[in-house]
Coordinates of C-alpha atoms in Angstrom, one line a residue:
Chain A
M1 CA 3.2 -11.1 36.1
A2 CA 2.7 -8.7 33.1
K3 CA 4.9 -7.9 30.2
I4 CA 5.8 -4.2 30.3
F5 CA 7.1 -2.3 27.3
I6 CA 9.5 0.4 28.5
Y7 CA 10.3 3.6 26.7
P8 CA 13.1 4.6 26.3
G9 CA 13.8 1.0 25.4
T10 CA 17.4 1.1 26.4
S11 CA 16.8 2.3 30.0
L12 CA 18.4 -0.1 32.4
I13 CA 16.9 1.8 35.4
L14 CA 13.4 1.4 34.0
S15 CA 14.0 -2.2 33.1
D16 CA 15.3 -2.8 36.7
L17 CA 12.3 -1.1 38.3
V18 CA 9.9 -3.2 36.3
A19 CA 11.7 -6.4 37.2
R20 CA 11.9 -5.4 40.9
F21 CA 8.2 -5.0 41.1
G22 CA 7.7 -8.5 39.7
H23 CA 6.9 -7.9 36.1
T24 CA 8.8 -8.6 32.8
P25 CA 10.4 -5.6 31.1
L26 CA 10.3 -5.5 27.3
G27 CA 13.2 -3.4 26.2
A28 CA 16.1 -3.2 23.9
A29 CA 18.4 -5.4 25.9
M30 CA 16.5 -8.6 25.2
A31 CA 16.2 -8.0 21.5
I32 CA 19.8 -7.0 21.1
R33 CA 21.0 -10.0 23.3
E34 CA 19.0 -12.3 21.1
R35 CA 20.8 -11.0 18.0
V36 CA 24.2 -10.8 19.5
Q37 CA 24.0 -14.3 20.8
T38 CA 22.6 -15.8 17.6
A39 CA 25.3 -17.8 15.9
G40 CA 25.8 -17.4 12.1
F41 CA 25.2 -13.7 11.7
E42 CA 28.1 -11.6 10.4
S43 CA 26.8 -8.1 10.8
P44 CA 28.5 -6.4 13.7
P45 CA 28.0 -4.6 16.0
L46 CA 24.3 -5.4 16.6
Q47 CA 24.1 -8.4 14.3
I48 CA 21.2 -6.7 12.5
T49 CA 21.1 -7.8 8.8
P50 CA 19.2 -6.1 5.9
E51 CA 16.4 -8.6 6.8
E52 CA 15.5 -6.5 9.8
P53 CA 14.4 -3.4 7.9
K54 CA 12.3 -5.7 5.8
K55 CA 10.6 -7.1 8.9
G56 CA 10.0 -3.6 10.1
L57 CA 7.7 -3.1 7.1
K58 CA 5.0 -4.5 9.2
Y59 CA 5.2 -1.3 11.3
A60 CA 6.3 1.4 8.8
A61 CA 5.9 1.8 5.1
V62 CA 8.8 1.4 2.7
E63 CA 9.3 5.1 2.3
V64 CA 10.2 5.3 6.0
P65 CA 14.0 5.2 6.3
S66 CA 15.6 1.8 6.8
G67 CA 17.0 2.8 10.2
V68 CA 13.5 3.4 11.6
R69 CA 12.2 0.2 10.1
G70 CA 15.3 -1.7 11.5
R71 CA 14.5 -0.4 14.9
M72 CA 10.8 -1.2 14.5
A73 CA 11.8 -4.8 13.7
L74 CA 13.2 -5.0 17.3
Y75 CA 10.6 -2.9 19.1
G76 CA 7.4 -3.6 17.1
P77 CA 7.0 -7.3 18.2
M78 CA 7.5 -6.1 21.8
I79 CA 4.7 -3.6 21.5
D80 CA 2.5 -6.4 20.0
D81 CA 3.4 -8.6 22.9
A82 CA 3.1 -6.0 25.8
D83 CA 0.3 -6.1 28.4
A84 CA 1.1 -2.5 29.5
A85 CA 3.7 0.2 28.9
I86 CA 5.7 2.9 30.8
I87 CA 6.6 5.9 28.7
V88 CA 9.1 8.4 30.1
N89 CA 9.1 11.6 28.1
E90 CA 12.0 14.0 27.6
A91 CA 14.4 11.7 29.3
D92 CA 18.0 12.6 29.7
L93 CA 20.3 10.9 27.2
S94 CA 22.0 9.0 30.0
F95 CA 18.7 7.5 31.2
G96 CA 18.3 5.7 27.8
C97 CA 17.4 6.6 24.3
M98 CA 16.3 5.1 21.0
G99 CA 18.7 7.2 19.0
C100 CA 16.1 8.3 16.5
A101 CA 13.4 10.9 17.0
R102 CA 11.2 9.5 14.2
T103 CA 11.3 6.1 15.8
N104 CA 10.3 7.7 19.1
E105 CA 7.2 9.3 17.5
L106 CA 6.1 6.1 15.9
L107 CA 6.8 3.9 18.9
V108 CA 4.8 6.1 21.3
F109 CA 1.9 6.3 18.8
L110 CA 1.8 2.5 18.3
V111 CA 1.9 1.9 22.1
K112 CA -1.1 4.2 22.6
K113 CA -2.9 2.8 19.6
R114 CA -2.9 -0.7 21.1
G115 CA -5.1 0.5 24.0
I116 CA -3.1 -1.2 26.7
P117 CA -2.6 0.5 30.1
V118 CA 0.0 3.2 29.7
L119 CA 1.8 5.2 32.4
E120 CA 3.2 8.4 30.9
L121 CA 5.7 10.3 33.0
M122 CA 8.1 13.3 32.6
Y123 CA 11.7 12.6 33.3
P124 CA 12.4 13.8 36.9
R125 CA 14.8 16.7 37.3
T126 CA 15.0 17.0 41.1
D127 CA 15.2 14.5 44.1
E128 CA 11.6 15.1 45.0
E129 CA 10.5 14.5 41.4
G130 CA 12.7 11.4 41.4
I131 CA 10.9 10.0 44.5
A132 CA 7.5 10.7 43.0
F133 CA 8.6 9.2 39.8
V134 CA 9.5 5.8 41.4
K135 CA 6.4 5.9 43.5
R136 CA 4.1 6.4 40.4
I137 CA 5.8 3.5 38.7
R138 CA 5.5 1.3 41.7
D139 CA 1.7 2.2 42.1
F140 CA 1.1 1.5 38.4
L141 CA 2.8 -1.9 38.5
E142 CA 1.2 -2.9 41.7
N143 CA -2.2 -2.0 40.3
L144 CA -1.5 -4.1 37.3
G145 CA -0.8 -7.0 39.6
R146 CA -4.1 -6.4 41.4
K147 CA -6.1 -6.3 38.1
E148 CA -4.6 -9.6 37.2
Chain B
M1 CA -23.8 12.3 -7.6
T2 CA -23.9 15.4 -9.7
G3 CA -21.5 18.4 -9.6
K4 CA -17.9 18.3 -8.7
V5 CA -16.4 15.6 -6.5
R6 CA -14.9 17.3 -3.4
I7 CA -11.5 15.9 -2.5
A8 CA -10.1 16.9 0.8
Q9 CA -6.3 17.5 0.7
L10 CA -4.2 16.5 3.7
S11 CA -0.7 17.5 3.0
C12 CA 2.7 18.9 4.0
G13 CA 4.9 20.7 1.5
P14 CA 3.2 20.7 -2.0
E15 CA 3.0 24.5 -2.1
Y16 CA 6.7 24.9 -1.3
S17 CA 7.5 22.1 -3.8
G18 CA 5.7 24.0 -6.6
V19 CA 3.3 21.1 -7.2
Q20 CA 0.0 22.4 -5.7
K21 CA -1.2 23.6 -9.1
E22 CA -0.4 20.1 -10.6
I23 CA -2.6 18.5 -7.9
E24 CA -5.4 20.9 -8.6
D25 CA -5.0 20.5 -12.3
A26 CA -5.2 16.7 -12.0
A27 CA -8.4 17.0 -9.9
G28 CA -9.8 19.6 -12.3
S29 CA -9.3 17.3 -15.3
V30 CA -11.6 14.7 -13.8
D31 CA -14.2 17.3 -12.7
A32 CA -13.2 17.3 -9.1
E33 CA -12.1 20.1 -6.8
I34 CA -9.4 20.1 -4.1
F35 CA -10.2 21.7 -0.8
F36 CA -8.5 22.1 2.5
P37 CA -10.7 21.3 5.5
D38 CA -11.1 24.4 7.7
I39 CA -10.6 23.8 11.4
S40 CA -9.9 26.1 14.3
L41 CA -6.6 26.3 16.1
K42 CA -8.3 24.9 19.2
E43 CA -9.4 21.9 17.2
I44 CA -6.0 21.3 15.8
K45 CA -4.4 21.1 19.3
K46 CA -7.2 18.9 20.6
S47 CA -7.4 16.5 17.6
F48 CA -3.6 16.2 17.3
A49 CA -3.3 15.3 21.0
E50 CA -6.1 12.8 20.8
F51 CA -4.6 11.1 17.7
G52 CA -1.4 10.4 19.7
L53 CA 1.3 10.7 17.0
D54 CA 3.6 13.3 18.4
V55 CA 5.2 14.7 15.2
R56 CA 7.3 17.9 15.1
S57 CA 6.1 19.4 11.8
P58 CA 3.1 21.7 12.4
D59 CA 1.8 21.1 8.8
L60 CA 1.6 17.4 9.7
K61 CA -0.2 18.2 12.9
L62 CA -2.7 20.1 10.8
A63 CA -3.1 17.1 8.4
I64 CA -3.8 14.8 11.4
A65 CA -6.4 17.2 12.8
R66 CA -8.0 17.5 9.4
A67 CA -8.2 13.8 9.0
K68 CA -9.9 13.5 12.4
A69 CA -12.5 16.2 11.4
L70 CA -13.2 14.2 8.2
V71 CA -13.6 10.8 9.9
E72 CA -15.7 12.3 12.7
G73 CA -18.0 13.9 10.1
R74 CA -17.4 17.5 11.2
I75 CA -16.3 18.2 7.7
E76 CA -17.8 16.6 4.6
A77 CA -15.8 15.4 1.7
D78 CA -16.3 12.8 -1.1
A79 CA -12.7 11.6 -1.1
V80 CA -9.3 12.2 0.5
F81 CA -5.9 12.9 -1.1
I82 CA -2.9 12.6 1.2
A83 CA 0.3 14.2 -0.1
T84 CA 3.7 14.8 1.4
C85 CA 7.3 15.2 0.3
F86 CA 9.2 12.2 -1.0
R87 CA 12.1 11.2 1.4
C88 CA 10.6 12.9 4.6
A89 CA 10.6 10.2 7.2
E90 CA 8.2 11.9 9.6
A91 CA 5.7 12.5 6.7
A92 CA 6.0 8.9 5.6
I93 CA 4.9 7.8 9.0
V94 CA 2.0 10.2 9.1
R95 CA 0.9 9.4 5.6
N96 CA 0.8 5.7 6.4
E97 CA -1.0 6.1 9.7
L98 CA -3.6 8.5 8.2
R99 CA -4.3 6.2 5.3
H100 CA -5.0 3.3 7.7
Y101 CA -7.0 5.6 10.1
I102 CA -9.3 6.9 7.3
A103 CA -9.7 3.6 5.6
S104 CA -10.6 1.7 8.8
N105 CA -12.8 4.4 10.3
S106 CA -14.8 5.8 7.3
K107 CA -16.0 5.0 3.9
L108 CA -14.0 7.7 2.2
P109 CA -11.9 6.6 -0.7
V110 CA -8.3 7.6 0.1
V111 CA -5.1 7.7 -1.9
S112 CA -1.7 8.9 -0.8
Y113 CA 1.3 10.2 -2.7
S114 CA 4.8 11.3 -2.0
F115 CA 5.8 14.0 -4.5
T116 CA 8.9 15.6 -5.7
E117 CA 9.2 18.9 -7.5
R118 CA 8.9 17.0 -10.7
T119 CA 5.5 15.6 -10.0
T120 CA 3.1 16.5 -12.8
S121 CA -0.7 16.5 -13.1
G122 CA -0.3 13.6 -15.6
T123 CA 1.3 11.4 -13.0
L124 CA -1.6 12.1 -10.6
L125 CA -4.4 11.7 -13.2
T126 CA -5.2 8.0 -12.9
R127 CA -5.2 8.2 -9.1
M128 CA -7.5 11.2 -9.1
E129 CA -9.7 9.6 -11.7
A130 CA -10.1 6.5 -9.6
L131 CA -10.9 8.6 -6.5
T132 CA -13.6 10.5 -8.3
T133 CA -15.0 7.3 -9.9
I134 CA -15.4 5.6 -6.5
A135 CA -17.1 8.7 -5.1
R136 CA -19.2 9.5 -8.1
R137 CA -20.1 6.1 -9.6
R138 CA -20.7 3.9 -6.6
A139 CA -24.0 2.8 -8.2
L140 CA -22.2 1.8 -11.4
L141 CA -19.5 0.0 -9.5
A142 CA -22.1 -1.9 -7.5
R143 CA -23.1 -3.7 -10.7
E144 CA -22.5 -7.5 -10.2
R145 CA -23.9 -8.9 -13.4
Q146 CA -23.2 -8.2 -17.1
E147 CA -26.3 -7.8 -19.2
G148 CA -27.0 -7.7 -22.9
L149 CA -24.2 -7.9 -25.5
T150 CA -21.2 -5.7 -24.5
M151 CA -17.6 -5.3 -25.3
G152 CA -14.6 -4.3 -23.2
I153 CA -11.2 -3.1 -24.5
D154 CA -8.1 -2.8 -22.4
S155 CA -5.4 -0.8 -24.2
G156 CA -2.4 -1.5 -22.0
S157 CA 1.2 -0.4 -22.3
A158 CA 2.4 -3.9 -23.3
T159 CA -0.7 -5.7 -24.6
T160 CA -4.2 -4.8 -25.9
K161 CA -7.1 -7.0 -25.0
A162 CA -10.8 -7.2 -26.0
V163 CA -13.6 -9.2 -24.6
V164 CA -17.2 -9.7 -25.8
M165 CA -19.7 -10.7 -23.2
R166 CA -23.3 -11.8 -23.5
E167 CA -25.6 -12.2 -20.4
N168 CA -22.8 -12.6 -17.9
E169 CA -20.7 -15.0 -20.1
I170 CA -17.5 -14.3 -22.0
I171 CA -18.1 -15.4 -25.6
G172 CA -15.1 -13.9 -27.4
T173 CA -11.6 -12.7 -26.6
G174 CA -8.7 -11.0 -28.5
W175 CA -5.1 -10.4 -27.3
L176 CA -2.2 -8.9 -29.0
P177 CA 1.0 -7.0 -28.1
T178 CA 0.4 -3.2 -28.3
T179 CA 2.0 -1.6 -31.3
G180 CA -0.1 1.2 -32.7
V181 CA -2.7 2.0 -30.1
I182 CA -5.7 2.2 -32.5
D183 CA -4.3 -0.5 -34.8
S184 CA -3.9 -3.0 -32.0
A185 CA -7.3 -2.2 -30.6
E186 CA -8.9 -2.7 -34.0
K187 CA -7.2 -6.1 -34.4
V188 CA -8.2 -7.4 -31.0
I189 CA -11.8 -6.2 -31.5
E190 CA -11.9 -8.2 -34.8
L191 CA -10.5 -11.3 -33.0
A192 CA -13.0 -11.1 -30.2
L193 CA -16.0 -10.4 -32.5
A194 CA -15.0 -13.3 -34.7
Q195 CA -14.7 -15.7 -31.8
A196 CA -18.0 -14.5 -30.4
G197 CA -19.6 -14.8 -33.9
V198 CA -21.3 -11.4 -33.7
N199 CA -21.1 -8.2 -35.7
R200 CA -19.8 -4.9 -34.4
G201 CA -23.2 -3.4 -35.0
D202 CA -24.8 -5.9 -32.6
I203 CA -22.8 -4.6 -29.7
Q204 CA -25.0 -2.7 -27.3
A205 CA -22.4 -0.9 -25.2
V206 CA -18.6 -0.6 -25.1
G207 CA -16.1 0.2 -22.3
T208 CA -12.4 1.1 -22.6
T209 CA -9.6 1.1 -20.0
G210 CA -5.8 1.2 -19.9
Y211 CA -3.3 3.7 -21.0
G212 CA -4.9 4.1 -24.4
R213 CA -8.4 4.3 -23.1
F214 CA -9.1 7.9 -24.2
L215 CA -7.8 7.4 -27.7
V216 CA -9.5 4.0 -28.3
G217 CA -12.6 5.2 -26.5
D218 CA -13.0 8.1 -28.9
H219 CA -12.2 5.9 -31.8
V220 CA -14.9 3.3 -31.0
G221 CA -17.4 5.7 -29.5
A222 CA -17.2 4.1 -26.1
D223 CA -20.0 4.5 -23.5
L224 CA -17.6 4.2 -20.7
I225 CA -13.9 5.3 -20.6
Q226 CA -12.5 4.4 -17.2
E227 CA -9.1 4.1 -15.5
E228 CA -7.8 0.6 -14.7
L229 CA -7.9 0.8 -10.9
T230 CA -11.6 0.6 -10.5
V231 CA -12.2 -1.5 -13.7
N232 CA -9.6 -4.1 -12.8
S233 CA -11.0 -4.4 -9.2
K234 CA -14.4 -5.0 -10.6
G235 CA -13.2 -7.5 -13.2
A236 CA -11.2 -9.4 -10.6
V237 CA -13.9 -9.9 -8.1
F238 CA -16.4 -10.7 -10.9
L239 CA -14.2 -13.4 -12.3
A240 CA -13.1 -14.8 -9.0
D241 CA -16.7 -14.8 -7.8
T242 CA -15.8 -12.8 -4.7
Q243 CA -18.1 -9.8 -5.2
H244 CA -19.0 -9.5 -1.5
G245 CA -16.7 -8.8 1.4
P246 CA -13.0 -8.0 1.3
A247 CA -10.4 -8.9 -1.3
T248 CA -7.0 -7.7 -2.4
V249 CA -6.2 -7.3 -6.1
I250 CA -2.6 -7.4 -7.3
D251 CA -1.8 -6.5 -10.9
I252 CA 1.8 -6.5 -12.0
G253 CA 1.6 -4.7 -15.3
G254 CA 3.9 -4.1 -18.2
M255 CA 4.6 -0.5 -17.0
D256 CA 3.3 -0.2 -13.5
N257 CA 1.8 -2.2 -10.7
K258 CA -1.4 -1.9 -8.8
A259 CA -2.3 -3.1 -5.4
I260 CA -5.9 -2.5 -4.5
S261 CA -7.8 -3.2 -1.3
V262 CA -11.4 -4.0 -2.2
M263 CA -14.6 -4.2 -0.2
D264 CA -17.7 -5.4 -1.9
G265 CA -16.1 -4.9 -5.3
I266 CA -15.3 -1.2 -4.6
P267 CA -11.7 -0.1 -4.1
G268 CA -10.9 1.4 -0.7
T269 CA -7.2 2.1 -0.6
F270 CA -4.9 1.5 -3.5
T271 CA -1.4 2.1 -4.7
M272 CA -0.1 2.5 -8.1
G273 CA 3.7 2.3 -8.5
G274 CA 6.4 1.1 -10.7
I275 CA 8.8 4.0 -11.3
C276 CA 11.4 1.3 -11.8
A277 CA 10.8 -1.3 -14.6
G278 CA 12.7 -3.8 -12.5
A279 CA 9.5 -4.5 -10.5
S280 CA 7.3 -4.9 -13.5
G281 CA 6.3 -7.5 -16.1
R282 CA 8.9 -5.8 -18.4
F283 CA 11.7 -7.4 -16.4
L284 CA 10.2 -10.8 -16.8
E285 CA 9.8 -10.2 -20.5
M286 CA 13.5 -9.3 -20.7
T287 CA 14.4 -12.4 -18.6
S288 CA 12.6 -14.7 -20.9
K289 CA 14.2 -13.1 -23.9
R290 CA 17.7 -13.6 -22.4
L291 CA 16.9 -17.2 -21.5
G292 CA 15.7 -17.8 -25.0
V293 CA 12.2 -18.9 -24.0
D294 CA 8.8 -17.6 -24.8
I295 CA 7.2 -15.5 -21.9
T296 CA 4.6 -18.3 -21.6
E297 CA 7.3 -20.8 -20.8
L298 CA 9.0 -18.7 -18.1
G299 CA 6.4 -19.6 -15.4
P300 CA 6.7 -23.4 -15.7
L301 CA 10.5 -23.0 -16.0
A302 CA 10.7 -21.0 -12.8
M303 CA 8.6 -23.6 -10.9
K304 CA 11.4 -26.1 -11.5
G305 CA 14.1 -23.8 -10.2
M306 CA 15.3 -22.6 -6.8
A307 CA 15.3 -18.8 -6.4
R308 CA 17.7 -18.8 -3.6
Q309 CA 20.5 -20.3 -5.7
V310 CA 20.9 -17.1 -7.7
P311 CA 21.5 -13.7 -6.1
M312 CA 19.2 -11.3 -8.0
N313 CA 17.9 -7.9 -7.1
S314 CA 15.9 -6.2 -9.8
Y315 CA 15.5 -2.9 -8.0
C316 CA 16.7 -1.5 -11.2
I317 CA 16.2 -3.2 -14.6
V318 CA 19.8 -2.5 -15.6
F319 CA 21.2 -4.1 -12.4
G320 CA 18.7 -6.9 -12.6
T321 CA 19.7 -7.7 -16.1
Q322 CA 23.4 -7.6 -14.9
S323 CA 22.7 -10.1 -12.2
L324 CA 20.9 -12.3 -14.7
V325 CA 23.8 -12.2 -17.1
N326 CA 26.3 -12.8 -14.3
A327 CA 24.3 -15.8 -13.0
L328 CA 24.1 -17.4 -16.4
A329 CA 27.8 -16.8 -17.0
A330 CA 28.6 -18.4 -13.6
G331 CA 26.8 -21.5 -14.7
S332 CA 23.4 -21.1 -13.0
S333 CA 20.6 -23.1 -14.6
P334 CA 17.9 -21.3 -16.6
E335 CA 15.4 -22.8 -14.1
D336 CA 17.1 -21.1 -11.1
V337 CA 17.5 -17.8 -13.0
A338 CA 13.8 -17.8 -14.0
A339 CA 12.8 -18.6 -10.4
A340 CA 15.1 -15.8 -9.1
A341 CA 13.7 -13.3 -11.5
C342 CA 10.1 -14.1 -10.5
H343 CA 11.1 -13.9 -6.8
S344 CA 12.8 -10.6 -7.3
V345 CA 9.8 -9.0 -8.9
A346 CA 7.4 -10.4 -6.3
E347 CA 9.6 -9.3 -3.5
Q348 CA 9.8 -5.7 -4.8
V349 CA 6.1 -5.4 -5.2
F350 CA 5.7 -6.9 -1.7
E351 CA 8.1 -4.5 -0.2
Q352 CA 7.3 -1.4 -2.1
Q353 CA 3.5 -1.6 -2.5
L354 CA 1.8 -4.2 -0.6
Q355 CA 2.8 -2.6 2.7
E356 CA 0.6 0.3 1.8
V357 CA -2.7 -1.5 1.5
D358 CA -4.3 -3.8 4.0
I359 CA -3.9 -7.3 2.7
K360 CA -7.2 -9.1 3.2
E361 CA -7.9 -12.6 1.8
P362 CA -8.7 -13.7 -0.8
V363 CA -5.6 -12.3 -2.6
L364 CA -6.3 -12.2 -6.4
M365 CA -3.5 -11.8 -8.9
V366 CA -4.6 -10.6 -12.3
G367 CA -3.2 -9.3 -15.6
G368 CA -0.9 -11.0 -18.0
T369 CA 1.8 -11.6 -15.4
S370 CA -0.6 -13.7 -13.3
L371 CA -0.2 -16.4 -15.9
I372 CA 3.5 -16.7 -15.0
Q373 CA 3.1 -19.5 -12.5
G374 CA 6.5 -18.9 -10.9
L375 CA 5.6 -15.3 -10.1
V376 CA 2.3 -16.3 -8.5
H377 CA 4.1 -18.9 -6.5
A378 CA 6.8 -16.4 -5.3
M379 CA 4.1 -13.9 -4.3
G380 CA 2.2 -16.6 -2.4
E381 CA 5.3 -17.6 -0.5
L382 CA 6.0 -13.9 0.5
L383 CA 2.4 -13.3 1.6
Q384 CA 2.1 -16.8 3.2
T385 CA -1.2 -17.3 1.5
E386 CA -2.7 -19.1 -1.4
I387 CA -3.1 -16.7 -4.3
V388 CA -6.2 -16.9 -6.4
V389 CA -5.8 -16.5 -10.2
P390 CA -9.3 -16.2 -11.7
P391 CA -10.1 -17.6 -15.1
Y392 CA -9.4 -15.1 -18.0
S393 CA -7.2 -13.2 -15.5
Q394 CA -5.2 -11.7 -18.4
Y395 CA -8.4 -10.1 -19.7
I396 CA -9.3 -8.5 -16.4
G397 CA -9.5 -4.9 -17.6
A398 CA -11.5 -5.8 -20.7
V399 CA -13.9 -8.0 -18.6
G400 CA -14.4 -5.2 -16.1
S401 CA -15.1 -2.7 -18.9
A402 CA -17.6 -5.0 -20.5
L403 CA -19.3 -5.6 -17.2
L404 CA -19.5 -2.0 -16.2
S405 CA -20.5 -0.8 -19.7
S406 CA -23.6 -2.9 -19.5
G407 CA -24.8 -0.1 -17.1
F408 CA -25.1 2.0 -20.2
L409 CA -27.0 -0.6 -22.1
K410 CA -28.9 0.6 -25.1
E411 CA -30.4 -0.9 -28.2
R412 CA -28.3 0.0 -31.2

């Protein structure tokens, strides 16, 4: 079972697909849940404190806006931890989104820089494309299993 | 190297900010020239796609493609200057990634800068000078041993220091607060000569560094007048006996801070910051004054306190002082306030500057502030490493100058 970083990180469909094919999805839900469920924080709605943008400094310099660094504090450790990644480009907003174009650029770059297996797909716009989309994800994840 | 040092510029926006001439003037003043690496449209598309950072601004795409051409040796340069607009998030990401990419894949010295329309050639001068020194004087910077009888003078913004060295040993030192640049230099020279027991005429070579380096250098007829980035790196690795392999040098100065990533005694990437005095030695000086202790007592005092007991954020020296006064008025102990001030300065340097250089051990802290034990302790905690403070760390610039000037050794 491999740890798969999913992009967009908030995509429940992508997260579900990865889990269905027997791997562990690394996405926003886990990081957010961890924070929301941690007792003692008083920083609604996401329970992210000013410490997060500081932690994000590992991934982006101080001149990069705090919102990008705060997001990187959530996603950066997942990229470090991932065995592979699935990137869906130009996804519809309803499919999932990171909320920030600059974070998107940096995340995809850092995933590629790690040199792990990456499946890069365009978001499907028709039924046929949708079927092919799921098939490619299935093949990628099955192959990962075989390699292991 | 003879002739001009060729500095490749990778940038977005300086022409439209009205600062391109300032960049060129800064380079010109240290006998260097700025050039833009020429690449074809096809190369831009290919290199940009290969690099993998999918930015939207075409000028940043061009900068990425140019960086690849430099690293892959398709275009030759002696050094690289990366410059983008202050406050542009996309550019900040690119600047950071290009700096890492060039530093880890080539031997080109690289410096980056985020400019505003107010950037002047004077602001850029020390950075350009360091870039050209690394490119032009590699042989000089490779010097590991001081020879003969030489003197180094560091004319800093807060203090002036002089050191006399003979055959790799420090035999005389002088240290005084800077008042008049030449006056202070004269006095520390006398102190160092007296301690060394030598006459000025016996000195075979002199080097100067620091803000007053040109003025003092002209006054004493220096053989070497050199900015503090390269000189301090050299002095630090010499005194810490880490001349080979990697090291990181941190110098929290009276007016600005330097963080330098060094390999074999030669700086690779460096940052020089400190627009706000809150992150400098000046804030600690003010803290000690407010606490009614000498600056030399601040460090031991801070070691007895708990930084977390006092909320202090010295992002700005005015607000920092306000926190300090409030904390004392609320009954905080001087020990806790001293510790909080040290922690605040260390935290700012950590957040603002140390993220821009690759921290590699050993981490050396130098300059007068390295004697403030509480500051070194706070920095060590933030970096999760043991910080090395070499002997004579407050004389680092003067030692580096004395060491390097022995490359110009002559009988007088």
